mmCIF file of C-alpha atoms in Angstrom:
data_model
loop_
_atom_site.group_PDB
_atom_site.id
_atom_site.type_symbol
_atom_site.label_atom_id
_atom_site.label_comp_id
_atom_site.label_asym_id
_atom_site.label_seq_id
_atom_site.Cartn_x
_atom_site.Cartn_y
_atom_site.Cartn_z
ATOM 1 C CA MET A 250 34.370 9.429 -20.331
ATOM 2 C CA ASN A 251 32.487 6.118 -20.196
ATOM 3 C CA LEU A 252 29.364 5.279 -22.131
ATOM 4 C CA LEU A 253 26.875 6.071 -19.355
ATOM 5 C CA ASP A 254 28.519 9.408 -18.568
ATOM 6 C CA ARG A 255 28.344 10.501 -22.203
ATOM 7 C CA LEU A 256 24.739 9.400 -22.608
ATOM 8 C CA SER A 257 23.765 10.978 -19.270
ATOM 9 C CA ARG A 258 25.152 14.324 -20.450
ATOM 10 C CA LEU A 259 23.057 14.125 -23.613
ATOM 11 C CA ILE A 260 19.912 13.246 -21.645
ATOM 12 C CA ARG A 261 20.487 16.055 -19.131
ATOM 13 C CA ALA A 262 20.999 18.530 -21.980
ATOM 14 C CA ASN A 263 17.636 17.617 -23.500
ATOM 15 C CA LEU A 264 15.830 17.762 -20.157
ATOM 16 C CA ASN A 265 17.425 21.058 -19.166
ATOM 17 C CA ASP A 266 16.205 22.538 -22.427
ATOM 18 C CA LEU A 267 12.650 21.390 -21.638
ATOM 19 C CA LEU A 268 12.887 22.738 -18.097
ATOM 20 C CA ARG A 269 14.088 26.125 -19.339
ATOM 21 C CA ARG A 270 11.045 26.261 -21.603
ATOM 22 C CA ALA A 271 8.814 25.353 -18.623
ATOM 23 C CA GLU A 272 7.375 22.352 -20.415
ATOM 24 C CA ASP A 273 4.643 20.191 -18.898
ATOM 25 C CA PRO A 274 6.048 17.643 -16.366
ATOM 26 C CA GLU A 275 4.377 14.771 -18.223
ATOM 27 C CA LYS A 276 6.126 15.823 -21.419
ATOM 28 C CA ILE A 277 9.453 15.990 -19.578
ATOM 29 C CA ILE A 278 8.956 12.470 -18.162
ATOM 30 C CA GLU A 279 8.072 11.098 -21.598
ATOM 31 C CA GLN A 280 11.076 12.835 -23.153
ATOM 32 C CA ALA A 281 13.362 11.454 -20.447
ATOM 33 C CA LEU A 282 12.190 7.919 -21.192
ATOM 34 C CA LEU A 283 12.592 8.445 -24.933
ATOM 35 C CA ASP A 284 16.131 9.763 -24.401
ATOM 36 C CA MET A 285 17.005 6.839 -22.139
ATOM 37 C CA LYS A 286 15.682 4.320 -24.666
ATOM 38 C CA GLU A 287 17.605 6.025 -27.452
ATOM 39 C CA ALA A 288 20.701 5.922 -25.261
ATOM 40 C CA LEU A 289 20.059 2.218 -24.660
ATOM 41 C CA ARG A 290 19.881 1.622 -28.412
ATOM 42 C CA GLU A 291 23.193 3.435 -28.937
ATOM 43 C CA ALA A 292 24.752 1.555 -26.032
ATOM 44 C CA ARG A 293 23.725 -1.794 -27.499
ATOM 45 C CA GLU A 294 25.236 -0.822 -30.840
ATOM 46 C CA GLN A 295 28.507 0.111 -29.161
ATOM 47 C CA VAL A 296 28.546 -3.129 -27.186
ATOM 48 C CA ALA A 297 27.879 -5.107 -30.364
ATOM 49 C CA GLU A 298 30.716 -3.286 -32.172
ATOM 50 C CA ALA A 299 33.095 -3.846 -29.271
ATOM 51 C CA LEU A 300 32.155 -7.529 -29.098
ATOM 52 C CA ALA A 301 32.668 -7.908 -32.850
ATOM 53 C CA GLU A 302 36.118 -6.319 -32.523
ATOM 54 C CA GLN A 303 36.964 -8.736 -29.703
ATOM 55 C CA LYS A 304 35.997 -11.692 -31.916
ATOM 56 C CA ARG A 305 38.121 -10.309 -34.773
ATOM 57 C CA LEU A 306 41.163 -9.956 -32.517
ATOM 58 C CA GLU A 307 40.691 -13.498 -31.210
ATOM 59 C CA ARG A 308 40.556 -14.784 -34.792
ATOM 60 C CA GLU A 309 43.799 -12.922 -35.533
ATOM 61 C CA VAL A 310 45.431 -14.670 -32.573
ATOM 62 C CA GLU A 311 44.262 -18.078 -33.792
ATOM 63 C CA SER A 312 45.324 -17.309 -37.375
ATOM 64 C CA HIS A 313 48.891 -16.313 -36.418
ATOM 65 C CA GLU A 314 49.240 -19.267 -34.053
ATOM 66 C CA ARG A 315 48.240 -21.606 -36.888
ATOM 67 C CA GLU A 316 50.726 -19.798 -39.135
ATOM 68 C CA ALA A 317 53.475 -20.333 -36.536
ATOM 69 C CA LEU A 318 52.741 -24.065 -36.490
ATOM 70 C CA LEU A 319 52.923 -24.190 -40.264
ATOM 71 C CA TRP A 320 56.336 -22.464 -40.282
ATOM 72 C CA GLU A 321 57.590 -24.929 -37.694
ATOM 73 C CA GLU A 322 56.543 -27.792 -39.941
ATOM 74 C CA LYS A 323 58.311 -26.122 -42.861
ATOM 75 C CA ALA A 324 61.445 -25.746 -40.723
ATOM 76 C CA LYS A 325 61.348 -29.486 -39.960
ATOM 77 C CA GLU A 326 60.920 -30.325 -43.648
ATOM 78 C CA ALA A 327 63.833 -28.058 -44.565
ATOM 79 C CA LEU A 328 66.111 -29.779 -42.021
ATOM 80 C CA LYS A 329 65.100 -33.168 -43.358
ATOM 81 C CA ALA A 330 66.085 -31.965 -46.789
ATOM 82 C CA GLY A 331 69.427 -30.710 -45.499
ATOM 83 C CA ARG A 332 68.480 -27.057 -45.999
ATOM 84 C CA GLU A 333 69.419 -25.460 -42.698
ATOM 85 C CA ASP A 334 69.254 -22.005 -44.237
ATOM 86 C CA LEU A 335 65.617 -22.534 -45.188
ATOM 87 C CA ALA A 336 64.923 -23.988 -41.750
ATOM 88 C CA LYS A 337 66.283 -20.826 -40.102
ATOM 89 C CA GLU A 338 64.159 -18.598 -42.322
ATOM 90 C CA ALA A 339 61.106 -20.683 -41.500
ATOM 91 C CA LEU A 340 61.842 -20.342 -37.772
ATOM 92 C CA ARG A 341 62.251 -16.577 -38.164
ATOM 93 C CA ARG A 342 58.813 -16.402 -39.752
ATOM 94 C CA LYS A 343 57.433 -18.642 -37.024
ATOM 95 C CA LYS A 344 58.727 -16.194 -34.405
ATOM 96 C CA ARG A 345 57.254 -13.250 -36.273
ATOM 97 C CA ALA A 346 53.899 -15.033 -36.379
ATOM 98 C CA LEU A 347 54.074 -15.799 -32.650
ATOM 99 C CA ASP A 348 54.966 -12.179 -31.878
ATOM 100 C CA LEU A 349 51.946 -11.026 -33.867
ATOM 101 C CA ALA A 350 49.774 -13.605 -32.121
ATOM 102 C CA GLN A 351 50.961 -12.325 -28.737
ATOM 103 C CA GLY A 352 50.266 -8.717 -29.732
ATOM 104 C CA PHE A 353 46.777 -9.558 -30.911
ATOM 105 C CA ARG A 354 46.185 -11.630 -27.770
ATOM 106 C CA GLN A 355 46.994 -8.620 -25.586
ATOM 107 C CA GLN A 356 44.658 -6.447 -27.637
ATOM 108 C CA ALA A 357 41.949 -9.115 -27.443
ATOM 109 C CA GLU A 358 42.256 -9.253 -23.645
ATOM 110 C CA GLU A 359 41.993 -5.462 -23.397
ATOM 111 C CA GLN A 360 39.013 -5.518 -25.743
ATOM 112 C CA LYS A 361 37.371 -8.244 -23.651
ATOM 113 C CA ALA A 362 37.749 -6.109 -20.514
ATOM 114 C CA LEU A 363 36.216 -3.168 -22.405
ATOM 115 C CA VAL A 364 33.279 -5.323 -23.516
ATOM 116 C CA GLU A 365 32.694 -6.441 -19.936
ATOM 117 C CA ARG A 366 32.648 -2.812 -18.736
ATOM 118 C CA LEU A 367 30.257 -1.851 -21.516
ATOM 119 C CA MET A 368 27.998 -4.800 -20.692
ATOM 120 C CA THR A 369 27.912 -3.705 -17.043
ATOM 121 C CA GLN A 370 26.987 -0.167 -18.059
ATOM 122 C CA LEU A 371 24.378 -1.498 -20.479
ATOM 123 C CA LYS A 372 22.716 -3.547 -17.731
ATOM 124 C CA ALA A 373 22.786 -0.521 -15.422
ATOM 125 C CA LEU A 374 21.066 1.577 -18.082
ATOM 126 C CA GLU A 375 18.444 -1.123 -18.650
ATOM 127 C CA ALA A 376 17.784 -1.206 -14.900
ATOM 128 C CA LYS A 377 17.393 2.582 -14.827
ATOM 129 C CA ILE A 378 14.874 2.442 -17.666
ATOM 130 C CA ASP A 379 12.886 -0.287 -15.899
ATOM 131 C CA GLU A 380 12.862 1.822 -12.734
ATOM 132 C CA ALA A 381 11.823 4.925 -14.676
ATOM 133 C CA GLU A 382 8.964 3.042 -16.329
ATOM 134 C CA ALA A 383 7.778 1.840 -12.920
ATOM 135 C CA ARG A 384 7.930 5.349 -11.433
ATOM 136 C CA LYS A 385 6.309 6.986 -14.455
ATOM 137 C CA ALA A 386 2.773 5.841 -13.546
ATOM 138 C CA LEU A 387 3.187 7.006 -9.940
ATOM 139 C CA LEU A 388 4.567 10.400 -10.947
ATOM 140 C CA LEU A 389 1.789 10.990 -13.456
ATOM 141 C CA ALA A 390 -0.832 9.983 -10.863
ATOM 142 C CA ARG A 391 0.674 12.452 -8.391
ATOM 143 C CA LYS A 392 0.675 15.135 -11.100
ATOM 144 C CA LYS A 393 -3.017 14.563 -11.820
ATOM 145 C CA GLY A 394 -3.760 14.707 -8.087
ATOM 146 C CA VAL A 395 -2.012 18.058 -7.778
ATOM 147 C CA GLU A 396 -3.823 19.369 -10.854
ATOM 148 C CA ALA A 397 -7.203 18.301 -9.407
ATOM 149 C CA ALA A 398 -6.435 19.916 -6.041
ATOM 150 C CA GLU A 399 -5.335 23.113 -7.786
ATOM 151 C CA ALA A 400 -8.541 23.161 -9.838
ATOM 152 C CA VAL A 401 -10.603 22.863 -6.640
ATOM 153 C CA ARG A 402 -8.571 25.633 -5.004
ATOM 154 C CA ARG A 403 -9.135 27.968 -7.963
ATOM 155 C CA MET A 404 -12.864 27.183 -7.948
ATOM 156 C CA GLU A 405 -13.140 27.868 -4.223
ATOM 157 C CA SER A 406 -11.243 31.112 -4.694
ATOM 158 C CA ARG A 407 -13.613 32.214 -7.449
ATOM 159 C CA LEU A 408 -16.634 31.273 -5.348
ATOM 160 C CA ASP A 409 -15.288 33.197 -2.355
ATOM 161 C CA GLN A 410 -15.018 36.319 -4.524
ATOM 162 C CA HIS A 411 -18.272 35.806 -6.466
ATOM 163 C CA PRO A 412 -20.755 38.770 -6.364
ATOM 164 C CA ALA A 413 -23.639 36.374 -5.705
ATOM 165 C CA LEU A 414 -22.126 35.424 -2.381
ATOM 166 C CA GLU A 415 -21.803 39.078 -1.432
ATOM 167 C CA ALA A 416 -25.495 39.563 -2.302
ATOM 168 C CA PHE A 417 -26.463 36.608 -0.111
ATOM 169 C CA GLU A 418 -24.426 37.965 2.755
ATOM 170 C CA GLU A 419 -26.020 41.403 2.367
ATOM 171 C CA MET A 420 -29.523 39.907 2.299
ATOM 172 C CA GLU A 421 -28.733 37.813 5.350
ATOM 173 C CA ALA A 422 -27.618 40.925 7.202
ATOM 174 C CA ARG A 423 -30.828 42.743 6.225
ATOM 175 C CA ILE A 424 -33.026 39.856 7.344
ATOM 176 C CA LEU A 425 -31.194 39.664 10.659
ATOM 177 C CA ALA A 426 -31.745 43.392 11.120
ATOM 178 C CA MET A 427 -35.470 42.946 10.365
ATOM 179 C CA GLU A 428 -35.705 40.102 12.856
ATOM 180 C CA ASP A 429 -33.985 42.209 15.511
ATOM 181 C CA ARG A 430 -36.403 45.107 14.857
ATOM 182 C CA HIS A 431 -39.367 42.787 15.059
ATOM 183 C CA GLU A 432 -38.189 41.372 18.367
ATOM 184 C CA ALA A 433 -37.615 44.880 19.683
ATOM 185 C CA LEU A 434 -41.160 45.967 18.700
ATOM 186 C CA LYS A 435 -42.571 42.855 20.312
ATOM 187 C CA ALA A 436 -40.727 43.710 23.498
ATOM 188 C CA LEU A 437 -42.067 47.289 23.428
ATOM 189 C CA ASP A 438 -45.611 46.074 22.801
ATOM 190 C CA GLY A 439 -45.301 43.770 25.775
ATOM 191 C CA GLN A 440 -44.199 46.606 27.999
ATOM 192 C CA ASP A 441 -47.241 48.732 26.968
ATOM 193 C CA LEU A 442 -49.623 45.847 27.721
ATOM 194 C CA ASP A 443 -48.024 45.345 31.110
ATOM 195 C CA LYS A 444 -48.562 49.021 31.890
ATOM 196 C CA GLU A 445 -52.230 48.858 30.891
ATOM 197 C CA LEU A 446 -52.787 45.740 32.944
ATOM 198 C CA SER A 447 -51.031 47.335 35.910
ATOM 199 C CA ALA A 448 -53.239 50.417 35.544
ATOM 200 C CA LEU A 449 -56.376 48.268 35.438
ATOM 201 C CA SER A 450 -55.243 46.382 38.523
ATOM 202 C CA ALA A 451 -54.591 49.618 40.383
ATOM 203 C CA GLU A 452 -58.041 51.027 39.420
ATOM 204 C CA LYS A 453 -59.689 47.847 40.628
ATOM 205 C CA GLU A 454 -57.957 48.149 43.964
ATOM 206 C CA VAL A 455 -59.233 51.755 44.295
ATOM 207 C CA GLU A 456 -62.801 50.641 43.498
ATOM 208 C CA GLU A 457 -62.592 47.866 46.044
ATOM 209 C CA GLU A 458 -61.215 50.221 48.670
ATOM 210 C CA LEU A 459 -64.025 52.710 47.957
ATOM 211 C CA ALA A 460 -66.637 49.982 48.325
ATOM 212 C CA ARG A 461 -65.138 48.927 51.617
ATOM 213 C CA LEU A 462 -65.287 52.441 53.012
ATOM 214 C CA LYS A 463 -68.943 52.797 51.899
ATOM 215 C CA ARG A 464 -69.829 49.634 53.650
ATOM 216 C CA GLU A 465 -68.166 50.793 56.858
ATOM 217 C CA LEU A 466 -69.936 54.158 56.787
ATOM 218 C CA GLY A 467 -73.280 52.561 55.996
ATOM 219 C CA SER A 468 -73.015 50.336 58.981
#
């Protein structure tokens, strides 16, 4: 398992625990950032340790290569002194030093590849943290917007169910009923007046007709 996979598992475990406890989204976001920054700190420590190990292995390579050169010089000195046996022993030690140098060189190359992978993962984690920081403000703004809208919804719901509104509606209905009754009485009063006026008009016509007949008879 690589570094990012291990750290991601730890972060997910912390966040899942918060989600199970139904924690506030803002708290979850903050905890996620804290976990990521802690993971970044651990990742940097691991990269530093891996880089230090690479440097140590490279020093081992250089040390055994220098040792091999020294044994070669000793072999030359032994031959000059006519000590072939010592020259052979010096060459054996030179070979052993070169073998060790080659072994450490292979380890150093493997360690260098590991450091490069860790550096890549470290940069990826840093990029994720930068992205999370940038998104944090937007997410919190959206959260506050939802909270405000929910507060308005709850207030409207309480107002819709408030007894005062029911009283207003009842009073409005009563006033409308009174207005309708008033209009109805006005209409009835108008009809009575029309009847009286019609009766007066009819009586006037009778009086006029009577006067006409009297005039005719008088003539």
